[in-house]
CSV table of C-alpha atoms and ligand atoms in Angstrom, one decimal:
chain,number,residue,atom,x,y,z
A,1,UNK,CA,4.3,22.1,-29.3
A,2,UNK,CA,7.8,23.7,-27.7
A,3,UNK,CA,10.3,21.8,-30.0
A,4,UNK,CA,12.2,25.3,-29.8
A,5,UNK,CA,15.3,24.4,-28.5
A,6,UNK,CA,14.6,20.9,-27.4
A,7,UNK,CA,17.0,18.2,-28.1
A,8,UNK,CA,16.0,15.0,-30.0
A,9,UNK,CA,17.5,12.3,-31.1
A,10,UNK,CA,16.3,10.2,-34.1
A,11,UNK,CA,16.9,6.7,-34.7
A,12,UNK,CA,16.4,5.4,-38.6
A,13,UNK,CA,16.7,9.3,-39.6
A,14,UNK,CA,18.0,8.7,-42.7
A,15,UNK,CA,14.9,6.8,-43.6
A,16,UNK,CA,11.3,8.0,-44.9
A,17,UNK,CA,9.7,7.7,-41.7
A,18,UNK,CA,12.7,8.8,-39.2
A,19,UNK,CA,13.9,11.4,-41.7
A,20,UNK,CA,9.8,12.9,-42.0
A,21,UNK,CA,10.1,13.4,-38.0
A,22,UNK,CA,13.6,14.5,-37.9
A,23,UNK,CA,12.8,17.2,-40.7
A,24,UNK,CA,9.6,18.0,-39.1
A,25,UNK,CA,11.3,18.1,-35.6
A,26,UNK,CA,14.6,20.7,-36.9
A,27,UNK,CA,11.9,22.7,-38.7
A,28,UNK,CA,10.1,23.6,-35.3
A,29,UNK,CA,13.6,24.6,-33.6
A,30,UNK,CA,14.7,21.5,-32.0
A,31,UNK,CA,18.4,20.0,-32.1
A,32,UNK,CA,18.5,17.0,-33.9
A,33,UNK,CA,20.6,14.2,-33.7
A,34,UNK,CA,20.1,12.0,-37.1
A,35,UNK,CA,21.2,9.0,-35.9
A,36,UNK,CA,21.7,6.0,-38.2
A,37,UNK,CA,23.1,2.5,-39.2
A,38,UNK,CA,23.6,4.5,-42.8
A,39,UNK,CA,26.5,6.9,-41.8
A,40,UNK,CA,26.4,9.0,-45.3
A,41,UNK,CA,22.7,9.1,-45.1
A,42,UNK,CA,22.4,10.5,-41.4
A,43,UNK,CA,25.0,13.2,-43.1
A,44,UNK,CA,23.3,13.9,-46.1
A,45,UNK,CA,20.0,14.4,-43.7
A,46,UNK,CA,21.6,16.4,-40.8
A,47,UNK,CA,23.5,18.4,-43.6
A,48,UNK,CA,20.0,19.1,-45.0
A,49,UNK,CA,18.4,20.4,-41.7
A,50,UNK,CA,21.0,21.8,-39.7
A,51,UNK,CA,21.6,18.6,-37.3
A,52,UNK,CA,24.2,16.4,-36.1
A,53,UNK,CA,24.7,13.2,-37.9
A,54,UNK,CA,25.2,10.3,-35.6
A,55,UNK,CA,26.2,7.3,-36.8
A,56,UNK,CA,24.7,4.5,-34.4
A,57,UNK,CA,24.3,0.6,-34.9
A,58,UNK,CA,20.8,0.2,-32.5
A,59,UNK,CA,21.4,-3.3,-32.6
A,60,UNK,CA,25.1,-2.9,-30.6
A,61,UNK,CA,25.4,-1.2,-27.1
A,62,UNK,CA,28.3,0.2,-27.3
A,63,UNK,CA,27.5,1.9,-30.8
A,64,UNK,CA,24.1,3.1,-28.6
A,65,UNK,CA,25.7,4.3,-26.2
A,66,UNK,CA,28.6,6.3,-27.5
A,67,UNK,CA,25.2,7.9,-30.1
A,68,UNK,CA,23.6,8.8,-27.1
A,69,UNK,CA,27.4,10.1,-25.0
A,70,UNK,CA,27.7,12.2,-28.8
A,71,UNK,CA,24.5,13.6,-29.0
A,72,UNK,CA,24.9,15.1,-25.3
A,73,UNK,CA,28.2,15.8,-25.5
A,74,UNK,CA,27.9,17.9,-28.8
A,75,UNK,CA,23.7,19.7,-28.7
A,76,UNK,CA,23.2,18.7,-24.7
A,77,UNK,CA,20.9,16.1,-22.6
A,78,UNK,CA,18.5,14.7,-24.8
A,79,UNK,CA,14.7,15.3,-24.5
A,80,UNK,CA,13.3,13.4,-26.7
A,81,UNK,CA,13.7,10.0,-28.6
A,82,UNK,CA,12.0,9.1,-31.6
A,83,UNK,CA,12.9,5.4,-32.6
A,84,UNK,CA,12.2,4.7,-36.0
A,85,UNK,CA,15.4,2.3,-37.1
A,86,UNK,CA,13.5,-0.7,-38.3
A,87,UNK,CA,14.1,-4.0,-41.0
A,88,UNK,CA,11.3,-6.3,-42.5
A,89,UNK,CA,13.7,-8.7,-43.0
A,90,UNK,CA,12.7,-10.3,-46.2
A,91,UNK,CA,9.8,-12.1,-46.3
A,92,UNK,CA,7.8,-15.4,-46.7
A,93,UNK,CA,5.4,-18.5,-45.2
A,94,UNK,CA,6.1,-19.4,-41.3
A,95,UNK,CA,7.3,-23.0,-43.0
A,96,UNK,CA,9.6,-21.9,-45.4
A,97,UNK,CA,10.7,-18.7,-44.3
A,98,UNK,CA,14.8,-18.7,-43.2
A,99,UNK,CA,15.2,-18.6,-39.5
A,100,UNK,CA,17.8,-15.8,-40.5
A,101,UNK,CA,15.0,-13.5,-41.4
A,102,UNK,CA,13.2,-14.1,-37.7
A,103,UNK,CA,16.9,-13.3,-36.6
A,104,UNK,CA,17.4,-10.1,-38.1
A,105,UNK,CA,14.5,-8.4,-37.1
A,106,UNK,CA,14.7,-9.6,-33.1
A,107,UNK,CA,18.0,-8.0,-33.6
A,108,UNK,CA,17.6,-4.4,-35.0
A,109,UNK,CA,13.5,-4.2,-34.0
A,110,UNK,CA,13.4,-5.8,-30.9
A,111,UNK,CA,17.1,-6.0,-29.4
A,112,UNK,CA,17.5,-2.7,-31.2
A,113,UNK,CA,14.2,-1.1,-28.8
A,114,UNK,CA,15.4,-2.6,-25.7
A,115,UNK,CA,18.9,-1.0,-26.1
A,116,UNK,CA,18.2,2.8,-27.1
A,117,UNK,CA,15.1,2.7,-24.8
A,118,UNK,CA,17.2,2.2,-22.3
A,119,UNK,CA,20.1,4.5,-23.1
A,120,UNK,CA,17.0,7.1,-23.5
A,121,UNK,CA,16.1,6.6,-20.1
A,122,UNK,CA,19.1,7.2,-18.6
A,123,UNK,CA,19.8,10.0,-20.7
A,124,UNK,CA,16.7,11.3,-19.7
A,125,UNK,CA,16.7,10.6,-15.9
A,126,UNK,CA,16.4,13.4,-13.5
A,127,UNK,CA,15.1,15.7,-15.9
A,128,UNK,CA,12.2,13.9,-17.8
A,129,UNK,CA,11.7,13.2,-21.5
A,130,UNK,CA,9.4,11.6,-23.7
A,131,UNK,CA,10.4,8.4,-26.2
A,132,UNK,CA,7.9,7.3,-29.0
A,133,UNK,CA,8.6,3.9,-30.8
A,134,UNK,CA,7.5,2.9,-34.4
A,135,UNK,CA,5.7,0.1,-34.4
A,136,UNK,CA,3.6,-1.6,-36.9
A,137,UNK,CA,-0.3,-2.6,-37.4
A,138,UNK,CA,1.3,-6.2,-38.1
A,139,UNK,CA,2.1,-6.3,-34.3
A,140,UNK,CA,-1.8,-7.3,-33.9
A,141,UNK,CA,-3.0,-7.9,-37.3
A,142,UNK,CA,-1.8,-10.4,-39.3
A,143,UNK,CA,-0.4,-10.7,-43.1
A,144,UNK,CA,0.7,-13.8,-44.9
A,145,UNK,CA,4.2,-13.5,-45.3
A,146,UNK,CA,4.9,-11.0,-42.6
A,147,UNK,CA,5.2,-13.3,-39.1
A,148,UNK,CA,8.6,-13.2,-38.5
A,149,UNK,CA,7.8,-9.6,-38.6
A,150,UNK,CA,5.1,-9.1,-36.7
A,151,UNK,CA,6.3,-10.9,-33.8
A,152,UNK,CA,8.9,-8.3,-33.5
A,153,UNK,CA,6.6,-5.6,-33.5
A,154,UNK,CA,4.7,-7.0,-30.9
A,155,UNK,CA,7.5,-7.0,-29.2
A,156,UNK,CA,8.1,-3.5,-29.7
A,157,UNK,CA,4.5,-2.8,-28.3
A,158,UNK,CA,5.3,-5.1,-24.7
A,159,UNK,CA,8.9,-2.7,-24.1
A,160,UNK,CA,6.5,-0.2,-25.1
A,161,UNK,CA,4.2,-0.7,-21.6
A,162,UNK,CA,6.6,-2.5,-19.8
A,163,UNK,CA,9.3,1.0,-20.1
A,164,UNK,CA,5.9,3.7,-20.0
A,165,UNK,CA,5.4,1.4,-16.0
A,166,UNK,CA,9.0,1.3,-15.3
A,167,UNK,CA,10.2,4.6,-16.4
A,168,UNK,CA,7.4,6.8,-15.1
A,169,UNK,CA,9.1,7.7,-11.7
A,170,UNK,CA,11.9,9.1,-13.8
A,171,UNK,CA,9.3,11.8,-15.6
A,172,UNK,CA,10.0,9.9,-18.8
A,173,UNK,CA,6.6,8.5,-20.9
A,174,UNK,CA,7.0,6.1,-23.5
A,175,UNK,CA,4.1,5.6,-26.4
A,176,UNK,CA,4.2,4.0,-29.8
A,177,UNK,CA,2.5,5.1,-33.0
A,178,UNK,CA,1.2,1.8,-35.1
A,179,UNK,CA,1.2,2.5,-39.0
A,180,UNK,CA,-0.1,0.6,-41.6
A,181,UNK,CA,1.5,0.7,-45.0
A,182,UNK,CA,3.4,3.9,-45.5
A,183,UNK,CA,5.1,5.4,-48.7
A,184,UNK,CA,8.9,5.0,-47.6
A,185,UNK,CA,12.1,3.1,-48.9
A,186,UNK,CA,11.0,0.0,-47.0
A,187,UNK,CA,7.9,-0.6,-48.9
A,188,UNK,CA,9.2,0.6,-52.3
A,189,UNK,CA,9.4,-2.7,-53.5
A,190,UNK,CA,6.2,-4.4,-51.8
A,191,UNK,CA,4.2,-1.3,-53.0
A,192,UNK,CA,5.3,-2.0,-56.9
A,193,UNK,CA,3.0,-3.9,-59.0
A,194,UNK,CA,-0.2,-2.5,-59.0
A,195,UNK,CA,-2.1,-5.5,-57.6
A,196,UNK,CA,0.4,-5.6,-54.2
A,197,UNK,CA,-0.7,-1.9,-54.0
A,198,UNK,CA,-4.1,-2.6,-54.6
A,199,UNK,CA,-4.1,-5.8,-51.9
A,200,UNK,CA,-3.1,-2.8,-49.4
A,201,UNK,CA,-5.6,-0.1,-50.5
A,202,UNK,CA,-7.9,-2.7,-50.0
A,203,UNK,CA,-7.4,-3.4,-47.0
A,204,UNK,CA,-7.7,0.4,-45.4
A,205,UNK,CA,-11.1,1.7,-45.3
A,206,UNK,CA,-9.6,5.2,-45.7
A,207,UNK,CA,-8.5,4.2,-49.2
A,208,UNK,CA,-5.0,4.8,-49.4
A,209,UNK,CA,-1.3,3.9,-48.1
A,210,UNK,CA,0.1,6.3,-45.9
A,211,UNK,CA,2.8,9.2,-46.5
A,212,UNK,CA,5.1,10.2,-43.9
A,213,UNK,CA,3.2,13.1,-44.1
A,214,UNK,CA,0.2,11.6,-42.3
A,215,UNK,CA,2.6,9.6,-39.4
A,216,UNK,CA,4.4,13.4,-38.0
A,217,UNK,CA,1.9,15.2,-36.5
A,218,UNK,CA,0.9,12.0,-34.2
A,219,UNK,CA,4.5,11.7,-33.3
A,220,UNK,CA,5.5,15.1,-32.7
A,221,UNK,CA,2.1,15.0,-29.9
A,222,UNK,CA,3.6,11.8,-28.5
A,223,UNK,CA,7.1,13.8,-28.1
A,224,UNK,CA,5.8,17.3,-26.9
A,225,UNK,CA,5.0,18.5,-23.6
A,226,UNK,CA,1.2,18.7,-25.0
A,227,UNK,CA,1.0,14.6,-24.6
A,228,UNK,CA,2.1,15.1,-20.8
A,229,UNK,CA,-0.2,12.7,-19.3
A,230,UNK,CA,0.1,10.4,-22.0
A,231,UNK,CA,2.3,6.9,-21.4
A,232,UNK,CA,2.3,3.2,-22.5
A,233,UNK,CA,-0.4,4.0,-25.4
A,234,UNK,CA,0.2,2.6,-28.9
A,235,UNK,CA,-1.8,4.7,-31.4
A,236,UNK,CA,-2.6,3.3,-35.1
A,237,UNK,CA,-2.0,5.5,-37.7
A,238,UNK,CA,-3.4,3.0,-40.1
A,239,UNK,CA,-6.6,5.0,-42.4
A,240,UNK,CA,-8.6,2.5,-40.3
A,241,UNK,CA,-6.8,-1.0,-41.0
A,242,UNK,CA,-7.1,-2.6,-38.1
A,243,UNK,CA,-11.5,-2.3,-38.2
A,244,UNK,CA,-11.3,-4.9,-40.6
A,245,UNK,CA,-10.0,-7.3,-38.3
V,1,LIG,N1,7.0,1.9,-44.2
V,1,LIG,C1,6.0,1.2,-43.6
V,1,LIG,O1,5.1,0.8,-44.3
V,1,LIG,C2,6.0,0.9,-42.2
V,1,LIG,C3,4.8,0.5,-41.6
V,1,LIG,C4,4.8,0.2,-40.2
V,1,LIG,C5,5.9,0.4,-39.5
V,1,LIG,N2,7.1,0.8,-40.1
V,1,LIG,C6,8.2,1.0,-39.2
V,1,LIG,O2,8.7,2.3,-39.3
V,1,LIG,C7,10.1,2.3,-39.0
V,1,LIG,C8,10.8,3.1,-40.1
V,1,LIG,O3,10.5,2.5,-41.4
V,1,LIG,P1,10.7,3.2,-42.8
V,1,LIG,O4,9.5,2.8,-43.6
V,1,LIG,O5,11.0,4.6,-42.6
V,1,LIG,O6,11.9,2.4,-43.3
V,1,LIG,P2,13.3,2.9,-44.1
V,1,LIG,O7,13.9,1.7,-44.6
V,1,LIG,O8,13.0,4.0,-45.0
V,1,LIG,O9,14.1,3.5,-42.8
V,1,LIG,C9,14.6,2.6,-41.8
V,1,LIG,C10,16.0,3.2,-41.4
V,1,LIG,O10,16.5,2.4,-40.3
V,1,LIG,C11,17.9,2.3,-40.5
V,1,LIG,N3,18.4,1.1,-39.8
V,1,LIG,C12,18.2,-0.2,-40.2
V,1,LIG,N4,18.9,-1.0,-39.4
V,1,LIG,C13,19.5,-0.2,-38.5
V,1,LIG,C14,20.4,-0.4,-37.4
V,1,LIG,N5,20.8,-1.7,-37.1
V,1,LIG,N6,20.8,0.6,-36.6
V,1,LIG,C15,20.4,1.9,-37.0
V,1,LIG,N7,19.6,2.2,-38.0
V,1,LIG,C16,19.1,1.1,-38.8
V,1,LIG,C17,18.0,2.2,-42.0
V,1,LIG,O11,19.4,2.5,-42.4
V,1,LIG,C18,17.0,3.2,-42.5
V,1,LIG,O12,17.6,4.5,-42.7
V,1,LIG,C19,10.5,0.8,-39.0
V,1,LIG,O13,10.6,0.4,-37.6
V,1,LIG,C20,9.4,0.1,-39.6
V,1,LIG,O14,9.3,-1.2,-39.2
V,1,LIG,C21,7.1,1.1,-41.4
């Protein structure tokens, strides 16, 4: 997929999904920069796969910025972006649930895209790249509990199109994968009683939450050369989720 010596930088790396891609990504020769609100878990991750630990606030330019002027300065112009820094937020019903919640995840999910998207870009600018964003199956199919959300990930999916149109005169393509319910840190505790898991199972006609496992190999096409003539898509990655309506 020529990851050999490519340079990539991961938001949310020290996470179960960022982390998969990061690990995935190193493993196939690339430079990573782990990059992550979590400064000792970037380090433990980048210490783990040979990578440089970049500790990055998506939600703050500056600390955007100064990732993205580290990650160049110290493995060289970035090629590819993976953006998997992401909160729920909590959860709860549209009438009850604290406008802090909605708050938070504008802030790290959507203020957070718009500001490494664009410090990818012009990282990226003259010599071409590829940037895939993780989205979520919420950004079109509603769960109880979940707007707040889901309106963020939709979000994500419009500066998904909107960059893919706007950035394609600088060689850079931007796609979105679209999970379901995956196995990670962030579902740890909505995946713990059997009936919440069972609520999810039930949903997926393929029978089963996701593992990172299932989530790389989509992202690494997004990222490679192979996807070349591939912009502005969002792909599920969701065992079928969304056929249910
Ligand atoms: N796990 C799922 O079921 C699932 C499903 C659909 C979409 N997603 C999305 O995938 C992405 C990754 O989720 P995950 O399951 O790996 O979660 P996770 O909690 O395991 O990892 C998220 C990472 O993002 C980092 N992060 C949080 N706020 C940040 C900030 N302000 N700046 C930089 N980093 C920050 C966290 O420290 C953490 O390491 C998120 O965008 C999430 O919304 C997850």
């Amino acid at each position: 997929m020529g990851f050999d010596g490519r340079i990539a930088l991961v938001t949310g790396a020290a996470g179960g999904i960022g982390g998969a891609i990061a690990t995935a990504m190193a493993g196939l020769g690339a430079r990573v920069a782990v990059a992550d609100v979590d400064g000792d878990g970037a380090a433990r991750l980048a210490g783990g796969i040979g990578g440089l630990a970049v500790p990055m606030d998506v939600r703050d330019e500056e600390s955007v910025r100064a990732g993205f002027a580290r990650a160049t300065a110290e493995l060289g112009p970035v090629d590819v972006v993976v953006h998997a820094a992401g909160v729920v937020g909590g959860g709860g019903p549209l009438l009850t649930i604290p406008v802090d919640a909605l708050d938070t995840v504008l802030a790290v999910n959507v203020r957070g895209t718009f500001l490494v998207t664009r410090a990818a870009a012009e990282a990226m600018s003259g010599r071409g790249g590829a940037i895939v964003h993780i989205s979520s199956a919420g950004a079109v199919q509603p769960t109880v509990g979940l707007g707040h959300y889901e309106a963020s990930k939709a979000a994500v999916n419009a500066l998904t199109r909107s960059a893919a149109l706007e950035f394609a005169p600088l060689g850079v393509r931007v796609n979105a994968v679209a999970p379901g319910p995956v196995e990670t840190p962030l579902t740890a505790a909505a995946l713990a009683s059997p009936e919440a898991r069972a609520f999810w199972t039930e949903r997926i006609p393929l029978g089963r939450v996701a593992t990172t496992a299932d989530l790389v190999p989509a992202v690494l096409l997004l990222a490679s050369p192979d996807s070349a003539h591939i912009t502005g898509t969002v792909l599920p990655i969701d065992g079928g989720q969304l056929l249910k309506g």
